Short mmCIF file of C-alpha atoms and ligand atoms in Angstrom, two decimals:
data_model
loop_
_atom_site.label_atom_id
_atom_site.label_comp_id
_atom_site.label_asym_id
_atom_site.label_seq_id
_atom_site.Cartn_x
_atom_site.Cartn_y
_atom_site.Cartn_z
CA MET U 120 2.61 1.69 0.14
CA LYS U 121 1.66 4.86 2.02
CA LYS U 122 -1.69 4.38 3.74
CA LEU U 123 -4.66 6.66 3.13
CA ILE U 124 -7.07 7.55 5.92
CA ALA U 125 -10.07 9.53 4.72
CA ALA U 126 -12.82 11.12 6.81
CA ASN U 127 -16.29 10.98 5.28
CA TRP U 128 -18.32 13.41 7.36
CA LYS U 129 -21.48 12.80 5.31
CA MET U 130 -24.20 15.39 6.06
CA ASN U 131 -22.66 16.46 9.35
CA LYS U 132 -20.92 19.56 10.72
CA THR U 133 -21.76 23.18 10.11
CA VAL U 134 -19.05 25.58 8.97
CA LYS U 135 -18.26 26.49 12.60
CA GLU U 136 -18.08 22.85 13.66
CA SER U 137 -15.84 22.00 10.70
CA ILE U 138 -13.37 24.74 11.63
CA SER U 139 -13.21 23.69 15.26
CA PHE U 140 -12.67 20.02 14.30
CA VAL U 141 -9.68 20.92 12.09
CA LYS U 142 -8.16 23.20 14.74
CA GLU U 143 -8.42 20.43 17.35
CA PHE U 144 -7.23 17.68 14.98
CA GLU U 145 -4.19 19.65 13.83
CA LYS U 146 -3.11 20.12 17.44
CA ILE U 147 -3.04 16.34 17.98
CA VAL U 148 -1.81 15.06 14.62
CA ASN U 149 1.12 16.09 12.48
CA GLU U 150 1.62 12.98 10.42
CA LYS U 151 3.54 12.88 7.18
CA ASP U 152 3.71 9.08 6.82
CA VAL U 153 -0.03 8.72 6.23
CA ASP U 154 -2.14 10.45 3.58
CA ILE U 155 -4.93 12.13 5.54
CA VAL U 156 -8.00 13.35 3.68
CA ILE U 157 -10.98 15.21 5.09
CA CYS U 158 -14.22 15.13 3.08
CA PRO U 159 -16.63 17.64 4.62
CA ALA U 160 -20.01 18.77 3.30
CA PHE U 161 -19.80 21.06 0.25
CA THR U 162 -20.64 24.06 2.43
CA SER U 163 -17.50 23.52 4.53
CA LEU U 164 -15.02 22.82 1.71
CA ASN U 165 -13.85 26.40 1.46
CA VAL U 166 -13.19 26.95 5.16
CA VAL U 167 -11.56 23.55 5.62
CA ALA U 168 -9.33 24.29 2.58
CA ASN U 169 -8.30 27.49 4.28
CA GLU U 170 -7.65 25.83 7.67
CA ILE U 171 -5.44 23.06 6.22
CA LYS U 172 -3.47 25.14 3.73
CA ASN U 173 -0.25 24.93 5.75
CA SER U 174 -0.60 21.29 6.75
CA SER U 175 -0.24 17.96 4.95
CA ILE U 176 -3.97 17.22 5.30
CA LYS U 177 -5.73 16.94 1.96
CA LEU U 178 -9.24 17.99 1.02
CA GLY U 179 -11.86 15.73 -0.57
CA ALA U 180 -15.48 16.04 -1.63
CA GLN U 181 -18.21 13.46 -1.08
CA ASN U 182 -19.74 13.57 -4.56
CA MET U 183 -19.78 15.51 -7.84
CA HIS U 184 -21.56 15.75 -11.20
CA PHE U 185 -19.91 14.38 -14.33
CA GLU U 186 -20.29 17.54 -16.41
CA ASP U 187 -18.05 20.56 -15.86
CA SER U 188 -20.95 23.05 -15.95
CA GLY U 189 -24.50 23.42 -17.19
CA ALA U 190 -28.19 23.25 -16.31
CA TYR U 191 -27.96 20.77 -13.42
CA THR U 192 -29.70 22.50 -10.52
CA GLY U 193 -28.19 21.62 -7.16
CA GLU U 194 -25.10 19.93 -8.55
CA ILE U 195 -21.36 20.62 -8.15
CA SER U 196 -18.73 19.83 -10.78
CA ALA U 197 -15.19 18.45 -10.65
CA LEU U 198 -13.96 21.76 -12.07
CA MET U 199 -15.47 23.61 -9.09
CA LEU U 200 -14.05 21.13 -6.59
CA LYS U 201 -10.59 21.38 -8.08
CA GLU U 202 -10.66 25.17 -7.96
CA ILE U 203 -11.64 25.18 -4.30
CA GLY U 204 -8.66 22.96 -3.43
CA CYS U 205 -9.98 19.40 -3.50
CA GLU U 206 -7.55 16.65 -4.35
CA TYR U 207 -9.89 13.70 -3.79
CA VAL U 208 -13.55 12.90 -4.37
CA ILE U 209 -15.62 10.00 -3.00
CA LEU U 210 -17.62 8.39 -5.81
CA GLY U 211 -20.18 5.59 -5.77
CA HIS U 212 -20.76 5.60 -2.02
CA SER U 213 -23.47 3.07 -1.12
CA GLU U 214 -25.64 5.86 0.28
CA ARG U 215 -25.51 7.60 -3.13
CA ARG U 216 -26.29 4.28 -4.83
CA GLU U 217 -29.15 3.32 -2.49
CA ILE U 218 -30.80 6.65 -1.64
CA PHE U 219 -30.05 8.62 -4.81
CA ASN U 220 -30.28 5.73 -7.30
CA GLU U 221 -26.76 6.12 -8.68
CA ASP U 222 -25.78 3.17 -10.85
CA ASP U 223 -22.40 1.91 -12.03
CA PHE U 224 -22.69 3.66 -15.39
CA LEU U 225 -23.32 7.07 -13.85
CA ILE U 226 -20.46 6.44 -11.41
CA ASN U 227 -18.20 5.51 -14.33
CA LYS U 228 -18.94 8.88 -15.96
CA LYS U 229 -18.06 10.60 -12.69
CA VAL U 230 -14.78 8.66 -12.37
CA ILE U 231 -13.82 9.71 -15.90
CA ALA U 232 -14.75 13.36 -15.22
CA ALA U 233 -12.85 13.39 -11.92
CA LEU U 234 -9.68 12.08 -13.58
CA LYS U 235 -10.04 14.58 -16.44
CA ASN U 236 -10.02 17.35 -13.83
CA ASN U 237 -7.09 15.90 -11.88
CA LEU U 238 -9.11 14.74 -8.92
CA LYS U 239 -8.31 11.38 -7.32
CA PRO U 240 -11.44 9.27 -7.01
CA ILE U 241 -12.14 7.18 -3.93
CA LEU U 242 -14.36 4.63 -5.64
CA CYS U 243 -16.63 2.71 -3.28
CA VAL U 244 -17.71 -0.85 -3.96
CA GLY U 245 -19.29 -3.48 -1.74
CA GLU U 246 -22.15 -5.89 -1.23
CA ASN U 247 -25.21 -5.68 1.01
CA MET U 248 -26.19 -8.33 3.55
CA GLY U 249 -28.73 -10.03 1.28
CA GLN U 250 -26.18 -10.34 -1.51
CA ARG U 251 -23.62 -11.69 0.93
CA LYS U 252 -26.03 -14.28 2.34
CA ASN U 253 -26.88 -15.39 -1.21
CA GLY U 254 -23.21 -15.97 -2.02
CA LYS U 255 -23.16 -13.07 -4.47
CA THR U 256 -20.41 -10.96 -2.88
CA ARG U 257 -17.76 -11.65 -5.52
CA GLU U 258 -20.14 -11.26 -8.45
CA ILE U 259 -21.38 -7.90 -7.12
CA ILE U 260 -17.90 -6.51 -6.48
CA GLN U 261 -16.57 -7.75 -9.80
CA ASN U 262 -19.44 -6.16 -11.73
CA GLN U 263 -19.08 -2.87 -9.87
CA LEU U 264 -15.37 -2.75 -10.67
CA LYS U 265 -15.81 -3.73 -14.32
CA ASN U 266 -18.56 -1.18 -14.88
CA CYS U 267 -17.16 1.70 -12.84
CA LEU U 268 -13.63 1.30 -14.22
CA GLY U 269 -14.67 0.88 -17.85
CA ASN U 270 -13.15 3.15 -20.53
CA ILE U 271 -10.43 4.43 -18.24
CA ASP U 272 -6.93 4.90 -19.56
CA LYS U 273 -4.56 2.39 -17.94
CA ASN U 274 -2.15 5.23 -17.15
CA GLN U 275 -4.78 6.85 -14.91
CA ILE U 276 -5.79 3.82 -12.85
CA LEU U 277 -3.30 4.33 -10.05
CA LYS U 278 -4.84 7.73 -9.31
CA ILE U 279 -7.92 5.82 -8.18
CA ASN U 280 -8.30 4.52 -4.64
CA VAL U 281 -10.79 1.70 -4.32
CA ALA U 282 -12.75 1.61 -1.06
CA TYR U 283 -14.16 -1.77 -0.08
CA GLU U 284 -17.24 -0.87 1.92
CA PRO U 285 -19.39 -3.90 2.75
CA ILE U 286 -22.74 -2.16 3.19
CA TRP U 287 -23.71 -4.35 6.15
CA ALA U 288 -20.68 -3.05 8.06
CA ILE U 289 -21.45 0.67 7.62
CA SER U 290 -22.40 2.18 10.96
CA LYS U 291 -25.11 4.61 9.79
CA GLY U 292 -24.10 6.67 12.80
CA ASN U 293 -24.28 3.86 15.36
CA PRO U 294 -20.93 3.82 17.18
CA ASN U 295 -21.56 0.23 18.37
CA HIS U 296 -22.17 -1.20 14.91
CA LYS U 297 -19.89 -4.13 14.09
CA ALA U 298 -17.19 -3.77 11.43
CA ALA U 299 -16.25 -6.65 9.14
CA THR U 300 -13.72 -8.91 10.81
CA ALA U 301 -10.17 -8.24 9.67
CA GLU U 302 -10.22 -11.64 7.91
CA ASP U 303 -13.46 -10.92 6.02
CA ALA U 304 -12.22 -7.47 5.03
CA GLU U 305 -8.89 -8.91 3.89
CA GLU U 306 -10.70 -11.50 1.77
CA GLY U 307 -12.68 -8.71 0.06
CA HIS U 308 -9.53 -6.67 -0.56
CA LYS U 309 -7.68 -9.67 -1.97
CA PHE U 310 -10.53 -10.36 -4.32
CA ILE U 311 -10.62 -6.71 -5.47
CA ARG U 312 -6.89 -6.87 -6.16
CA SER U 313 -7.39 -10.03 -8.21
CA VAL U 314 -10.12 -8.37 -10.32
CA VAL U 315 -7.90 -5.32 -10.88
CA GLU U 316 -5.10 -7.67 -11.93
CA LYS U 317 -7.36 -9.33 -14.51
CA MET U 318 -8.42 -5.94 -15.82
CA PHE U 319 -5.15 -3.98 -15.76
CA GLY U 320 -2.29 -6.37 -15.01
CA LYS U 321 -0.10 -7.29 -12.06
CA ASN U 322 1.85 -4.06 -11.74
CA ILE U 323 -1.29 -1.98 -11.35
CA SER U 324 -3.00 -4.47 -9.04
CA LYS U 325 0.04 -4.51 -6.75
CA ASN U 326 0.20 -0.74 -6.54
CA ILE U 327 -3.44 0.34 -6.43
CA ARG U 328 -4.55 1.51 -3.01
CA ILE U 329 -7.51 -0.45 -1.62
CA ILE U 330 -8.94 1.01 1.58
CA TYR U 331 -11.56 -0.41 3.95
CA GLY U 332 -14.74 1.34 5.11
CA GLY U 333 -17.40 0.18 7.55
CA SER U 334 -17.37 0.97 11.28
CA MET U 335 -13.63 1.53 11.45
CA LYS U 336 -12.84 3.03 14.88
CA PRO U 337 -9.93 3.35 17.29
CA GLU U 338 -10.69 -0.09 18.79
CA ASN U 339 -10.42 -2.03 15.51
CA ALA U 340 -8.30 0.18 13.23
CA LYS U 341 -4.94 -1.36 14.07
CA GLU U 342 -6.07 -4.89 13.33
CA LEU U 343 -7.83 -3.95 10.08
CA LEU U 344 -4.96 -1.75 8.90
CA GLY U 345 -2.46 -4.49 9.77
CA MET U 346 -3.86 -6.83 7.09
CA PRO U 347 -1.60 -7.20 4.05
CA ASN U 348 -4.12 -6.00 1.46
CA ILE U 349 -5.70 -3.17 3.46
CA ASP U 350 -4.04 0.09 2.44
CA GLY U 351 -6.07 2.51 4.51
CA GLY U 352 -9.53 3.39 5.72
CA LEU U 353 -12.58 5.40 4.76
CA VAL U 354 -14.04 6.45 8.09
CA GLY U 355 -17.56 7.74 8.64
CA ASN U 356 -18.89 8.03 12.15
CA ALA U 357 -15.55 7.81 13.99
CA SER U 358 -14.15 10.64 11.86
CA LEU U 359 -16.58 13.13 13.37
CA ASN U 360 -14.56 13.22 16.57
CA ALA U 361 -11.05 14.68 16.23
CA LYS U 362 -9.51 12.44 18.93
CA ASN U 363 -11.00 9.25 17.46
CA PHE U 364 -9.96 10.18 13.94
CA ALA U 365 -6.45 11.03 15.16
CA GLU U 366 -6.17 7.62 16.85
CA ILE U 367 -7.15 5.89 13.63
CA VAL U 368 -4.54 7.91 11.72
CA GLN U 369 -1.89 6.87 14.27
CA SER U 370 -2.91 3.22 13.83
CA ALA U 371 -2.06 3.49 10.14
CA LYS U 372 1.61 4.23 10.73
C1 PEP D 19 -18.92 5.21 5.18
O1 PEP D 19 -20.15 5.28 5.07
O2 PEP D 19 -18.17 5.59 4.28
C2 PEP D 19 -18.39 4.69 6.43
C3 PEP D 19 -17.24 4.08 6.40
O3 PEP D 19 -19.15 4.89 7.52
P1 PEP D 19 -18.89 4.33 9.00
O4 PEP D 19 -17.43 4.45 9.30
O5 PEP D 19 -19.73 5.23 9.87
O6 PEP D 19 -19.35 2.91 8.99
#
């Protein structure tokens, strides 16, 4: 399966900085064998869309509202993202869950709305350290998948990319933060595939893309991406630097 490497810039990079990143990145990388997605802040979507229009890089957003329009001050809809050129949208990121109180049921509405508008969700799931220490990892992931993927037409499931992001492995901007070991990440991915199989059958579970997020960087990308059930990466901190992000993309080949 073709690997997906997605940059989650979070609340970083002004418009100017976004343009200069893409110009530098495009000089280093021209890679057709990997799906590359850049998810900038909303304010940079338009300029990044313009910069990448002649390349194979795809545009993604970091969040969206589940309605197409209406009285939702400060929100952005799937319809708006699609019009501006987005192909992907990150949904259910742990920072949205923890800081902005998003729960599985809200995320499920967003997944449904994204698919209705022809956006491909990157659906994040994963446990925190306390849950892991209490032996709850599988229960947490299974519930997140069941709830967030409820009421979705089987024919649409393969448009979804699941991102396994163990919260304890997310760098929060610290470049020295430790990622999950390749073995621990692989175990999480295998479990996710088994839950998807129970929900949607073997064919879908074999073909759904499950990507890893949490302190992926040039030093560990090859090992993580070499695991049989890891189909790509969602990259936060290391994606802010064009050379580092390019190295990660090359590791996915
Ligand atoms: C993320 O938060 O999606 C992420 C993967 O961050 P980082 O790579 O910085 O751990």
